[in-house]
Amino acid sequence: VLSFTTTTLDDILKSFSDVSVIRVASGYLLMLAYACLTMLRWDCSRSQGAVGLAGVLLVALSVAAGLGLCSLIGISFNAATTQVLPFLALGVGVDDVFLLAHAFSETGQNKRIPFEDRTGECLKRTGASVALTS
């Protein structure tokens, strides 16, 4: 016979709410390697490996800042904030980086277009999907 009390439930929820730093760090490192490798090109002027690196680092810093702000104002963490949120933000953020980088490289086919117009065209093509997923 197994007994189940509120103390047991609290212990289970507390164990699931603990941050697994190794799991989160390994997930971010794998995504960092994937983003850099898939955006690299043999032609150095067209390579966007640094864009992939910057995108993953931006997502990591955003998650850290958000969790730090929540901790600062006293919001308690649960399993969703520690186990789901970092990976959800990573997936959505890196997807948006891929979309923006691809659209920007497509607008670069015509070299006579000014940089501001290329940026505007890139945001016109991907703005709706980036806004809806974010």
Short mmCIF file of C-alpha atoms in Angstrom, two decimals:
data_model
loop_
_atom_site.label_atom_id
_atom_site.label_comp_id
_atom_site.label_asym_id
_atom_site.label_seq_id
_atom_site.Cartn_x
_atom_site.Cartn_y
_atom_site.Cartn_z
CA VAL A 1 0.00 0.00 0.00
CA LEU A 2 1.38 3.34 -1.03
CA SER A 3 0.31 6.50 0.68
CA PHE A 4 0.12 9.81 -1.12
CA THR A 5 -0.06 13.05 0.84
CA THR A 6 0.22 16.72 0.04
CA THR A 7 3.77 16.59 1.34
CA THR A 8 4.60 13.95 -1.25
CA LEU A 9 3.01 16.11 -3.97
CA ASP A 10 5.00 19.13 -2.79
CA ASP A 11 8.20 17.09 -2.87
CA ILE A 12 7.48 15.87 -6.41
CA LEU A 13 6.71 19.38 -7.66
CA LYS A 14 9.83 20.73 -5.99
CA SER A 15 12.01 18.07 -7.61
CA PHE A 16 10.56 18.85 -11.05
CA SER A 17 11.05 22.58 -10.49
CA ASP A 18 14.78 22.24 -9.89
CA VAL A 19 16.81 23.56 -12.81
CA SER A 20 18.86 20.94 -14.60
CA VAL A 21 21.77 23.13 -15.65
CA ILE A 22 23.47 20.31 -17.55
CA ARG A 23 20.33 19.57 -19.59
CA VAL A 24 19.70 23.24 -20.44
CA ALA A 25 23.36 23.95 -21.21
CA SER A 26 23.71 20.87 -23.40
CA GLY A 27 20.54 21.79 -25.30
CA TYR A 28 21.79 25.30 -25.94
CA LEU A 29 25.24 24.06 -26.97
CA LEU A 30 23.73 21.57 -29.42
CA MET A 31 21.52 24.27 -30.91
CA LEU A 32 24.51 26.62 -31.09
CA ALA A 33 26.49 24.05 -33.04
CA TYR A 34 23.53 23.30 -35.31
CA ALA A 35 22.78 26.96 -36.02
CA CYS A 36 26.41 27.79 -36.77
CA LEU A 37 26.97 24.75 -38.98
CA THR A 38 23.79 25.13 -41.01
CA MET A 39 24.39 28.81 -41.66
CA LEU A 40 28.03 28.44 -42.68
CA ARG A 41 28.87 28.77 -46.36
CA TRP A 42 32.11 28.11 -48.24
CA ASP A 43 31.99 31.65 -49.57
CA CYS A 44 33.02 33.79 -46.59
CA SER A 45 31.10 36.82 -47.83
CA ARG A 46 27.82 34.84 -47.80
CA SER A 47 28.44 32.84 -44.63
CA GLN A 48 26.07 33.56 -41.77
CA GLY A 49 27.60 31.41 -39.04
CA ALA A 50 28.06 34.44 -36.81
CA VAL A 51 24.37 35.26 -37.24
CA GLY A 52 23.48 31.79 -35.92
CA LEU A 53 25.88 32.25 -33.01
CA ALA A 54 24.44 35.66 -32.17
CA GLY A 55 20.87 34.36 -32.42
CA VAL A 56 21.40 31.51 -29.97
CA LEU A 57 23.32 33.75 -27.56
CA LEU A 58 20.56 36.36 -27.76
CA VAL A 59 17.95 33.75 -26.86
CA ALA A 60 20.09 32.48 -23.97
CA LEU A 61 20.60 35.97 -22.59
CA SER A 62 16.89 36.77 -22.97
CA VAL A 63 15.87 33.67 -21.04
CA ALA A 64 18.45 34.39 -18.33
CA ALA A 65 17.30 38.00 -18.05
CA GLY A 66 13.64 37.00 -17.88
CA LEU A 67 14.22 34.37 -15.21
CA GLY A 68 16.47 36.76 -13.29
CA LEU A 69 13.82 39.48 -13.37
CA CYS A 70 11.17 37.04 -12.15
CA SER A 71 13.47 35.97 -9.35
CA LEU A 72 14.19 39.59 -8.46
CA ILE A 73 10.53 40.50 -8.08
CA GLY A 74 9.78 37.33 -6.14
CA ILE A 75 7.90 35.14 -8.61
CA SER A 76 8.45 31.50 -7.67
CA PHE A 77 9.60 29.05 -10.31
CA ASN A 78 7.72 25.92 -11.25
CA ALA A 79 8.35 23.08 -13.65
CA ALA A 80 7.11 25.08 -16.65
CA THR A 81 9.49 27.97 -16.09
CA THR A 82 12.55 25.87 -15.43
CA GLN A 83 12.07 22.86 -17.72
CA VAL A 84 9.91 24.10 -20.61
CA LEU A 85 10.49 27.82 -21.06
CA PRO A 86 14.22 27.73 -21.93
CA PHE A 87 13.69 25.15 -24.67
CA LEU A 88 10.52 26.74 -26.01
CA ALA A 89 12.25 30.12 -26.26
CA LEU A 90 15.25 28.47 -27.90
CA GLY A 91 13.14 26.80 -30.57
CA VAL A 92 11.05 29.86 -31.39
CA GLY A 93 14.00 32.26 -31.25
CA VAL A 94 16.30 30.22 -33.47
CA ASP A 95 13.47 29.60 -35.94
CA ASP A 96 12.99 33.37 -36.23
CA VAL A 97 16.73 33.84 -36.75
CA PHE A 98 16.67 31.30 -39.59
CA LEU A 99 13.67 33.02 -41.20
CA LEU A 100 15.21 36.49 -41.00
CA ALA A 101 18.63 35.36 -42.21
CA HIS A 102 17.15 33.50 -45.18
CA ALA A 103 14.94 36.43 -46.19
CA PHE A 104 17.83 38.87 -45.85
CA SER A 105 20.11 36.72 -48.00
CA GLU A 106 17.38 36.45 -50.66
CA THR A 107 17.04 40.23 -50.82
CA GLY A 108 20.81 40.49 -51.35
CA GLN A 109 20.65 39.05 -54.87
CA ASN A 110 20.31 42.56 -56.29
CA LYS A 111 23.35 44.55 -55.12
CA ARG A 112 21.91 47.90 -56.22
CA ILE A 113 19.20 47.90 -53.56
CA PRO A 114 20.16 50.08 -50.55
CA PHE A 115 20.63 48.40 -47.17
CA GLU A 116 17.57 50.10 -45.67
CA ASP A 117 15.35 48.83 -48.48
CA ARG A 118 16.78 45.31 -48.10
CA THR A 119 16.01 45.39 -44.39
CA GLY A 120 12.49 46.65 -45.06
CA GLU A 121 11.89 43.93 -47.66
CA CYS A 122 13.21 41.30 -45.25
CA LEU A 123 10.87 42.45 -42.50
CA LYS A 124 7.96 42.67 -44.95
CA ARG A 125 8.51 39.04 -45.95
CA THR A 126 9.01 37.59 -42.47
CA GLY A 127 7.43 40.10 -40.10
CA ALA A 128 4.07 38.39 -39.81
CA SER A 129 5.47 34.93 -39.09
CA VAL A 130 8.03 36.28 -36.61
CA ALA A 131 5.36 38.32 -34.82
CA LEU A 132 2.92 35.41 -34.67
CA THR A 133 5.44 32.91 -33.33
CA SER A 134 6.92 35.30 -30.82
#
